[in-house]
PDB file of C-alpha atoms in Angstrom:
ATOM      1  CA  MET A   2     -31.737 -77.479 175.694  1.00 87.00           C
ATOM      2  CA  ILE A   3     -32.135 -74.913 178.729  1.00 92.00           C
ATOM      3  CA  ASN A   4     -34.299 -71.954 178.528  1.00 95.00           C
ATOM      4  CA  ILE A   5     -32.958 -68.468 180.256  1.00 97.00           C
ATOM      5  CA  SER A   6     -34.228 -65.150 179.656  1.00 96.00           C
ATOM      6  CA  ILE A   7     -31.857 -61.361 180.602  1.00 97.00           C
ATOM      7  CA  CYS A   8     -33.897 -58.491 182.221  1.00 95.00           C
ATOM      8  CA  CYS A   9     -31.707 -55.712 182.664  1.00 95.00           C
ATOM      9  CA  ASN A  10     -32.538 -51.992 182.224  1.00 93.00           C
ATOM     10  CA  ASP A  11     -28.314 -51.382 181.306  1.00 94.00           C
ATOM     11  CA  SER A  12     -28.059 -52.567 177.913  1.00 94.00           C
ATOM     12  CA  LYS A  13     -24.581 -52.945 178.573  1.00 95.00           C
ATOM     13  CA  GLN A  14     -24.300 -55.180 180.574  1.00 96.00           C
ATOM     14  CA  ALA A  15     -26.883 -57.010 179.254  1.00 96.00           C
ATOM     15  CA  ASP A  16     -24.915 -57.309 176.614  1.00 96.00           C
ATOM     16  CA  ILE A  17     -21.967 -58.823 178.843  1.00 96.00           C
ATOM     17  CA  LEU A  18     -24.211 -61.103 180.593  1.00 97.00           C
ATOM     18  CA  ASN A  19     -24.977 -62.861 176.478  1.00 96.00           C
ATOM     19  CA  ASN A  20     -20.764 -62.818 175.708  1.00 96.00           C
ATOM     20  CA  PHE A  21     -20.616 -64.498 179.080  1.00 95.00           C
ATOM     21  CA  LEU A  22     -23.879 -66.994 177.919  1.00 95.00           C
ATOM     22  CA  LYS A  23     -22.277 -67.435 174.362  1.00 94.00           C
ATOM     23  CA  ASP A  24     -18.480 -68.167 176.069  1.00 92.00           C
ATOM     24  CA  PHE A  25     -20.433 -70.443 179.065  1.00 89.00           C
ATOM     25  CA  SER A  26     -21.820 -72.545 176.274  1.00 90.00           C
ATOM     26  CA  SER A  27     -19.042 -73.056 173.720  1.00 89.00           C
ATOM     27  CA  CYS A  28     -17.409 -74.108 176.673  1.00 84.00           C
ATOM     28  CA  ASN A  29     -18.798 -76.217 178.092  1.00 81.00           C
ATOM     29  CA  HIS A  30     -21.744 -77.763 174.886  1.00 83.00           C
ATOM     30  CA  LEU A  31     -24.606 -76.005 176.984  1.00 86.00           C
ATOM     31  CA  LYS A  32     -27.708 -75.663 174.198  1.00 90.00           C
ATOM     32  CA  TYR A  33     -30.016 -72.657 175.245  1.00 94.00           C
ATOM     33  CA  LYS A  34     -32.388 -70.731 174.348  1.00 95.00           C
ATOM     34  CA  LEU A  35     -32.522 -66.998 175.014  1.00 96.00           C
ATOM     35  CA  SER A  36     -35.164 -64.184 176.369  1.00 96.00           C
ATOM     36  CA  LYS A  37     -33.911 -60.275 176.301  1.00 96.00           C
ATOM     37  CA  TYR A  38     -36.276 -57.717 178.858  1.00 95.00           C
ATOM     38  CA  SER A  39     -34.977 -54.776 179.604  1.00 94.00           C
ATOM     39  CA  SER A  40     -37.047 -53.887 182.511  1.00 91.00           C
ATOM     40  CA  PHE A  41     -38.998 -55.119 185.014  1.00 87.00           C
ATOM     41  CA  ASP A  42     -42.315 -54.520 183.599  1.00 86.00           C
ATOM     42  CA  HIS A  43     -41.589 -55.946 180.510  1.00 89.00           C
ATOM     43  CA  LEU A  44     -40.600 -59.537 182.013  1.00 89.00           C
ATOM     44  CA  VAL A  45     -43.820 -59.350 184.081  1.00 84.00           C
ATOM     45  CA  TYR A  46     -46.115 -58.440 181.264  1.00 81.00           C
ATOM     46  CA  SER A  47     -44.829 -60.474 178.687  1.00 88.00           C
ATOM     47  CA  PRO A  48     -43.636 -63.683 180.557  1.00 88.00           C
ATOM     48  CA  PRO A  49     -41.302 -66.914 178.947  1.00 91.00           C
ATOM     49  CA  LYS A  50     -43.376 -69.388 178.455  1.00 90.00           C
ATOM     50  CA  ASN A  51     -40.584 -71.682 179.721  1.00 92.00           C
ATOM     51  CA  LEU A  52     -38.095 -70.549 182.062  1.00 94.00           C
ATOM     52  CA  ASP A  53     -35.133 -72.589 183.613  1.00 93.00           C
ATOM     53  CA  ILE A  54     -32.603 -69.153 184.571  1.00 95.00           C
ATOM     54  CA  LEU A  55     -33.285 -65.553 185.432  1.00 96.00           C
ATOM     55  CA  PHE A  56     -30.320 -63.003 185.425  1.00 96.00           C
ATOM     56  CA  LEU A  57     -32.464 -59.831 187.678  1.00 95.00           C
ATOM     57  CA  LYS A  58     -30.629 -56.458 187.125  1.00 93.00           C
ATOM     58  CA  ILE A  59     -32.885 -55.078 190.581  1.00 86.00           C
ATOM     59  CA  ASN A  60     -32.721 -51.733 192.964  1.00 83.00           C
ATOM     60  CA  LEU A  61     -32.400 -53.136 196.313  1.00 76.00           C
ATOM     61  CA  ASN A  62     -34.283 -50.057 197.376  1.00 69.00           C
ATOM     62  CA  SER A  63     -37.588 -50.787 195.437  1.00 63.00           C
ATOM     63  CA  GLU A  64     -40.865 -50.933 196.481  1.00 54.00           C
ATOM     64  CA  GLN A  65     -40.397 -54.782 195.930  1.00 64.00           C
ATOM     65  CA  SER A  66     -38.281 -56.739 197.682  1.00 75.00           C
ATOM     66  CA  VAL A  67     -36.507 -59.520 196.597  1.00 84.00           C
ATOM     67  CA  HIS A  68     -37.942 -61.830 198.682  1.00 84.00           C
ATOM     68  CA  ASP A  69     -41.615 -61.051 196.424  1.00 85.00           C
ATOM     69  CA  ILE A  70     -39.474 -61.375 193.443  1.00 87.00           C
ATOM     70  CA  HIS A  71     -38.363 -64.687 194.342  1.00 87.00           C
ATOM     71  CA  ASN A  72     -41.108 -65.871 195.300  1.00 86.00           C
ATOM     72  CA  LYS A  73     -43.137 -65.149 192.811  1.00 85.00           C
ATOM     73  CA  PHE A  74     -41.306 -66.286 190.013  1.00 87.00           C
ATOM     74  CA  LYS A  75     -40.965 -69.396 191.652  1.00 84.00           C
ATOM     75  CA  SER A  76     -44.867 -70.122 191.606  1.00 85.00           C
ATOM     76  CA  ILE A  77     -45.088 -69.510 188.460  1.00 86.00           C
ATOM     77  CA  TYR A  78     -41.840 -71.529 187.659  1.00 88.00           C
ATOM     78  CA  LYS A  79     -40.845 -74.374 190.435  1.00 85.00           C
ATOM     79  CA  ASN A  80     -38.007 -74.893 189.582  1.00 86.00           C
ATOM     80  CA  ALA A  81     -35.985 -71.402 188.374  1.00 91.00           C
ATOM     81  CA  GLN A  82     -32.917 -70.066 189.203  1.00 93.00           C
ATOM     82  CA  ILE A  83     -32.502 -66.704 189.808  1.00 94.00           C
ATOM     83  CA  ILE A  84     -29.802 -65.052 190.014  1.00 94.00           C
ATOM     84  CA  PHE A  85     -30.070 -61.068 191.234  1.00 93.00           C
ATOM     85  CA  ILE A  86     -27.684 -58.786 189.332  1.00 93.00           C
ATOM     86  CA  SER A  87     -26.632 -55.993 192.057  1.00 90.00           C
ATOM     87  CA  GLU A  88     -25.145 -52.632 191.414  1.00 88.00           C
ATOM     88  CA  ILE A  89     -21.402 -52.910 194.383  1.00 82.00           C
ATOM     89  CA  MET A  90     -22.994 -49.486 195.850  1.00 77.00           C
ATOM     90  CA  ASP A  91     -26.291 -50.441 196.123  1.00 77.00           C
ATOM     91  CA  PHE A  92     -25.084 -54.035 197.479  1.00 78.00           C
ATOM     92  CA  MET A  93     -22.360 -51.994 199.824  1.00 75.00           C
ATOM     93  CA  LEU A  94     -25.840 -49.831 201.957  1.00 72.00           C
ATOM     94  CA  ASN A  95     -28.392 -52.831 201.273  1.00 70.00           C
ATOM     95  CA  GLY A  96     -27.546 -56.528 199.830  1.00 68.00           C
ATOM     96  CA  PHE A  97     -27.786 -57.156 204.044  1.00 68.00           C
ATOM     97  CA  CYS A  98     -31.261 -58.482 202.030  1.00 70.00           C
ATOM     98  CA  LEU A  99     -29.597 -60.572 199.097  1.00 71.00           C
ATOM     99  CA  LYS A 100     -27.623 -63.791 201.167  1.00 71.00           C
ATOM    100  CA  ASP A 101     -30.536 -65.678 200.579  1.00 74.00           C
ATOM    101  CA  PHE A 102     -30.623 -65.779 197.593  1.00 85.00           C
ATOM    102  CA  ARG A 103     -27.765 -65.902 194.651  1.00 88.00           C
ATOM    103  CA  TYR A 104     -26.815 -62.907 192.954  1.00 89.00           C
ATOM    104  CA  ILE A 105     -23.481 -61.060 191.123  1.00 90.00           C
ATOM    105  CA  LEU A 106     -22.581 -57.409 191.756  1.00 90.00           C
ATOM    106  CA  THR A 107     -21.086 -54.716 188.833  1.00 91.00           C
ATOM    107  CA  PRO A 108     -18.751 -54.593 187.277  1.00 90.00           C
ATOM    108  CA  LEU A 109     -19.626 -57.542 186.104  1.00 92.00           C
ATOM    109  CA  LYS A 110     -17.256 -61.054 186.155  1.00 90.00           C
ATOM    110  CA  TYR A 111     -16.672 -63.879 183.693  1.00 91.00           C
ATOM    111  CA  GLU A 112     -15.455 -66.159 187.142  1.00 87.00           C
ATOM    112  CA  ALA A 113     -18.318 -64.857 189.371  1.00 87.00           C
ATOM    113  CA  PHE A 114     -20.701 -65.694 186.452  1.00 92.00           C
ATOM    114  CA  GLN A 115     -19.475 -69.172 185.469  1.00 88.00           C
ATOM    115  CA  ASP A 116     -19.955 -69.432 189.505  1.00 85.00           C
ATOM    116  CA  GLU A 117     -23.248 -68.728 189.733  1.00 88.00           C
ATOM    117  CA  VAL A 118     -24.534 -70.668 186.716  1.00 89.00           C
ATOM    118  CA  SER A 119     -22.556 -73.391 187.148  1.00 86.00           C
ATOM    119  CA  SER A 120     -24.753 -74.353 190.053  1.00 82.00           C
ATOM    120  CA  CYS A 121     -28.102 -72.797 188.579  1.00 87.00           C
ATOM    121  CA  LEU A 122     -26.670 -75.838 186.326  1.00 85.00           C
ATOM    122  CA  ASN A 123     -26.493 -77.656 188.888  1.00 76.00           C
ATOM    123  CA  ASP A 124     -29.727 -77.659 191.118  1.00 80.00           C
ATOM    124  CA  LEU A 125     -31.718 -78.453 187.626  1.00 82.00           C
ATOM    125  CA  LYS A 126     -30.041 -81.497 187.352  1.00 75.00           C
ATOM    126  CA  ASN A 127     -31.116 -82.844 190.339  1.00 69.00           C
ATOM    127  CA  SER A 128     -34.662 -81.549 190.344  1.00 69.00           C
ATOM    128  CA  LYS A 129     -36.870 -84.656 190.442  1.00 42.00           C
ATOM    129  CA  SER A 130     -39.322 -82.815 187.878  1.00 42.00           C
ATOM    130  CA  THR A 131     -36.601 -80.818 185.580  1.00 38.00           C
ATOM    131  CA  ASN A 132     -36.521 -82.704 182.211  1.00 44.00           C
ATOM    132  CA  ASN A 133     -33.165 -84.771 183.024  1.00 39.00           C
ATOM    133  CA  LYS A 134     -32.558 -84.908 179.664  1.00 38.00           C
ATOM    134  CA  SER A 135     -31.762 -81.787 178.802  1.00 39.00           C
ATOM    135  CA  ILE A 136     -29.186 -81.824 181.689  1.00 35.00           C
ATOM    136  CA  ASN A 137     -27.685 -84.928 180.828  1.00 36.00           C
ATOM    137  CA  ASN A 138     -25.124 -83.425 178.941  1.00 32.00           C
ATOM    138  CA  ILE A 139     -23.614 -80.543 180.697  1.00 32.00           C
ATOM    139  CA  PHE A 140     -20.793 -81.385 182.436  1.00 29.00           C
ATOM    140  CA  GLN A 141     -19.188 -82.506 186.179  1.00 30.00           C
ATOM    141  CA  PHE A 142     -18.564 -78.716 187.943  1.00 25.00           C
ATOM    142  CA  LYS A 143     -15.966 -78.656 190.522  1.00 32.00           C
ATOM    143  CA  ASN A 144     -16.844 -78.388 193.814  1.00 34.00           C
ATOM    144  CA  ASN A 145     -16.565 -74.431 194.464  1.00 34.00           C
ATOM    145  CA  GLU A 146     -17.332 -74.992 197.933  1.00 39.00           C
ATOM    146  CA  ASP A 147     -16.193 -71.177 199.928  1.00 42.00           C
ATOM    147  CA  VAL A 148     -14.193 -73.094 202.738  1.00 41.00           C
ATOM    148  CA  ASP A 149     -10.443 -72.222 204.541  1.00 45.00           C
ATOM    149  CA  LYS A 150      -8.199 -74.320 204.707  1.00 42.00           C
ATOM    150  CA  PRO A 151      -7.051 -76.440 206.609  1.00 42.00           C
ATOM    151  CA  LEU A 152      -9.406 -76.004 209.239  1.00 44.00           C
ATOM    152  CA  VAL A 153      -8.989 -74.511 212.649  1.00 53.00           C
ATOM    153  CA  VAL A 154     -10.628 -75.601 215.358  1.00 60.00           C
ATOM    154  CA  LEU A 155     -10.708 -72.079 218.992  1.00 64.00           C
ATOM    155  CA  SER A 156     -12.209 -73.899 221.442  1.00 67.00           C
ATOM    156  CA  GLY A 157     -14.581 -76.640 220.524  1.00 77.00           C
ATOM    157  CA  VAL A 158     -15.897 -74.578 217.511  1.00 83.00           C
ATOM    158  CA  SER A 159     -14.787 -74.401 213.304  1.00 83.00           C
ATOM    159  CA  THR A 160     -13.641 -71.490 212.162  1.00 85.00           C
ATOM    160  CA  ARG A 161     -15.307 -72.178 209.028  1.00 84.00           C
ATOM    161  CA  SER A 162     -18.372 -72.044 211.050  1.00 87.00           C
ATOM    162  CA  ILE A 163     -17.471 -68.742 213.297  1.00 92.00           C
ATOM    163  CA  LEU A 164     -19.476 -65.898 212.856  1.00 93.00           C
ATOM    164  CA  PHE A 165     -17.812 -63.125 214.951  1.00 96.00           C
ATOM    165  CA  ILE A 166     -16.312 -62.882 218.028  1.00 95.00           C
ATOM    166  CA  GLU A 167     -17.141 -60.397 220.478  1.00 96.00           C
ATOM    167  CA  SER A 168     -14.878 -59.450 223.631  1.00 94.00           C
ATOM    168  CA  ARG A 169     -16.498 -58.743 226.678  1.00 88.00           C
ATOM    169  CA  ALA A 170     -14.702 -57.264 230.557  1.00 81.00           C
ATOM    170  CA  ASN A 171     -12.199 -60.661 230.817  1.00 82.00           C
ATOM    171  CA  HIS A 172     -13.623 -63.051 228.615  1.00 87.00           C
ATOM    172  CA  ARG A 173     -14.693 -63.370 224.626  1.00 91.00           C
ATOM    173  CA  LEU A 174     -17.851 -65.466 223.357  1.00 93.00           C
ATOM    174  CA  ILE A 175     -17.742 -66.715 220.051  1.00 93.00           C
ATOM    175  CA  TYR A 176     -20.164 -66.938 218.533  1.00 94.00           C
ATOM    176  CA  THR A 177     -21.972 -68.794 215.239  1.00 90.00           C
ATOM    177  CA  SER A 178     -25.217 -69.143 213.864  1.00 86.00           C
ATOM    178  CA  ASN A 179     -26.512 -71.504 216.331  1.00 87.00           C
ATOM    179  CA  LYS A 180     -24.565 -70.810 219.716  1.00 89.00           C
ATOM    180  CA  CYS A 181     -22.270 -68.901 221.558  1.00 91.00           C
ATOM    181  CA  VAL A 182     -18.850 -70.657 223.109  1.00 91.00           C
ATOM    182  CA  LYS A 183     -17.053 -68.955 225.464  1.00 91.00           C
ATOM    183  CA  THR A 184     -12.682 -68.582 224.976  1.00 89.00           C
ATOM    184  CA  GLU A 185      -9.957 -68.082 227.172  1.00 86.00           C
ATOM    185  CA  TYR A 186      -7.656 -67.018 224.904  1.00 88.00           C
ATOM    186  CA  ASN A 187      -7.753 -62.882 224.737  1.00 91.00           C
ATOM    187  CA  ILE A 188      -8.828 -60.778 221.522  1.00 91.00           C
ATOM    188  CA  ASP A 189      -4.856 -59.950 220.380  1.00 91.00           C
ATOM    189  CA  GLN A 190      -4.177 -64.529 220.332  1.00 91.00           C
ATOM    190  CA  LEU A 191      -7.779 -64.851 218.485  1.00 91.00           C
ATOM    191  CA  GLU A 192      -6.882 -62.415 215.569  1.00 92.00           C
ATOM    192  CA  ARG A 193      -3.846 -64.146 215.015  1.00 90.00           C
ATOM    193  CA  LYS A 194      -4.721 -67.565 215.214  1.00 88.00           C
ATOM    194  CA  LEU A 195      -7.462 -66.524 212.663  1.00 90.00           C
ATOM    195  CA  CYS A 196      -6.984 -66.939 208.741  1.00 87.00           C
ATOM    196  CA  PRO A 197      -6.946 -62.965 208.114  1.00 88.00           C
ATOM    197  CA  SER A 198      -8.041 -63.133 204.634  1.00 86.00           C
ATOM    198  CA  THR A 199     -11.528 -64.402 206.209  1.00 89.00           C
ATOM    199  CA  PHE A 200     -11.686 -62.350 209.353  1.00 93.00           C
ATOM    200  CA  PHE A 201     -11.091 -59.034 210.323  1.00 95.00           C
ATOM    201  CA  LYS A 202     -10.904 -57.359 213.833  1.00 96.00           C
ATOM    202  CA  CYS A 203     -13.282 -54.669 212.609  1.00 96.00           C
ATOM    203  CA  HIS A 204     -13.194 -52.828 216.067  1.00 96.00           C
ATOM    204  CA  ASP A 205     -10.963 -52.773 219.072  1.00 94.00           C
ATOM    205  CA  SER A 206     -13.830 -55.831 220.958  1.00 95.00           C
ATOM    206  CA  PHE A 207     -14.908 -57.053 217.394  1.00 97.00           C
ATOM    207  CA  ILE A 208     -13.421 -59.693 215.195  1.00 96.00           C
ATOM    208  CA  ILE A 209     -15.420 -60.285 212.604  1.00 95.00           C
ATOM    209  CA  ASN A 210     -16.115 -63.325 209.663  1.00 92.00           C
ATOM    210  CA  ILE A 211     -15.940 -60.908 206.320  1.00 90.00           C
ATOM    211  CA  LYS A 212     -17.637 -64.229 204.126  1.00 86.00           C
ATOM    212  CA  ARG A 213     -20.812 -63.388 206.419  1.00 87.00           C
ATOM    213  CA  ILE A 214     -21.319 -59.529 206.805  1.00 86.00           C
ATOM    214  CA  ASN A 215     -24.804 -58.937 205.472  1.00 81.00           C
ATOM    215  CA  LYS A 216     -24.614 -55.063 205.525  1.00 80.00           C
ATOM    216  CA  LEU A 217     -21.610 -52.751 206.328  1.00 82.00           C
ATOM    217  CA  THR A 218     -22.032 -49.233 206.621  1.00 81.00           C
ATOM    218  CA  ARG A 219     -19.061 -46.157 207.977  1.00 81.00           C
ATOM    219  CA  SER A 220     -19.515 -47.079 210.926  1.00 88.00           C
ATOM    220  CA  SER A 221     -21.365 -50.815 211.760  1.00 89.00           C
ATOM    221  CA  VAL A 222     -21.413 -54.108 209.989  1.00 89.00           C
ATOM    222  CA  ILE A 223     -24.476 -56.342 210.402  1.00 88.00           C
ATOM    223  CA  ILE A 224     -24.058 -59.944 210.400  1.00 89.00           C
ATOM    224  CA  ASN A 225     -26.624 -62.765 211.634  1.00 85.00           C
ATOM    225  CA  SER A 226     -29.104 -59.277 212.519  1.00 84.00           C
ATOM    226  CA  LYS A 227     -26.298 -58.221 215.140  1.00 90.00           C
ATOM    227  CA  ILE A 228     -24.909 -54.881 214.246  1.00 92.00           C
ATOM    228  CA  ILE A 229     -21.218 -54.982 214.868  1.00 94.00           C
ATOM    229  CA  PRO A 230     -19.556 -51.434 215.296  1.00 95.00           C
ATOM    230  CA  VAL A 231     -16.818 -50.787 213.239  1.00 94.00           C
ATOM    231  CA  SER A 232     -14.025 -47.711 214.490  1.00 94.00           C
ATOM    232  CA  GLU A 233     -13.696 -45.185 211.817  1.00 91.00           C
ATOM    233  CA  LYS A 234     -10.276 -46.120 211.104  1.00 92.00           C
ATOM    234  CA  ARG A 235     -10.527 -49.690 210.529  1.00 92.00           C
ATOM    235  CA  PHE A 236     -13.660 -48.834 207.959  1.00 90.00           C
ATOM    236  CA  LYS A 237     -11.678 -48.262 204.793  1.00 88.00           C
ATOM    237  CA  THR A 238      -9.435 -51.829 205.203  1.00 91.00           C
ATOM    238  CA  LEU A 239     -12.630 -53.922 205.479  1.00 89.00           C
ATOM    239  CA  LYS A 240     -13.966 -52.520 202.501  1.00 85.00           C
ATOM    240  CA  ASP A 241     -11.136 -53.718 200.563  1.00 83.00           C
ATOM    241  CA  LYS A 242     -10.679 -57.232 202.031  1.00 84.00           C
ATOM    242  CA  LEU A 243     -14.991 -57.422 201.300  1.00 80.00           C
ATOM    243  CA  LEU A 244     -14.636 -55.908 197.982  1.00 74.00           C
ATOM    244  CA  VAL A 245     -11.362 -58.493 197.608  1.00 75.00           C
ATOM    245  CA  MET A 246     -13.377 -61.417 198.533  1.00 72.00           C
ATOM    246  CA  LEU A 247     -15.647 -60.419 196.372  1.00 64.00           C
ATOM    247  CA  LYS A 248     -13.776 -60.348 193.244  1.00 55.00           C
ATOM    248  CA  ILE A 249     -14.323 -56.863 192.377  1.00 43.00           C
ATOM    249  CA  ILE A 250     -10.957 -55.274 192.940  1.00 39.00           C
TER     250      ILE A 250
END
């Protein structure tokens, strides 16, 4: 038996999540116990006795940070898996704080719900302190790892690891999370070599990995704490590509 809680101040969204759970459990023979909360205060003052998965609607501009909320619940429910629910516009402006956590954006889509719940169940299954008896009958989930195929290497760097590329004077720099590599290709050659659904030339001097965006504004994106300019004429195209990737449109 999996203990699930939904904390959402939007009754329609809570009903959608409830229906998604019913469909998912029916298809996957998942037994669960559901608790519902209409507000964060309600959840805090009347917490569930046991918690495996929490769906938590959150305002990213609230005084309590995502990290604080996450750490608070993990301190009480050691193996609990938290899935934050965020409005798309709130995410576009403040979503960088969710980059290290599970989240689903509104309007809610069953595919995104299924991916996150499947990931949570796998983590619960692998947890040493989880009661294996309650997890044993869960099916083996497909590997939903988000990767580019085939694997492409540029100047010794796998495209999967590229955060962004910057053009400076007579050279171009490829940035990953742990290194910076100089390449002799010009910016247009690099753009042609990269997957157009994943990489985008947001500025004459920058190509970014859309999957690595932490925050988007009308004039810039933030990737791994780096502020990268976005030209005005390219903003709409970038926003549309990001929404497609997030399965919003």
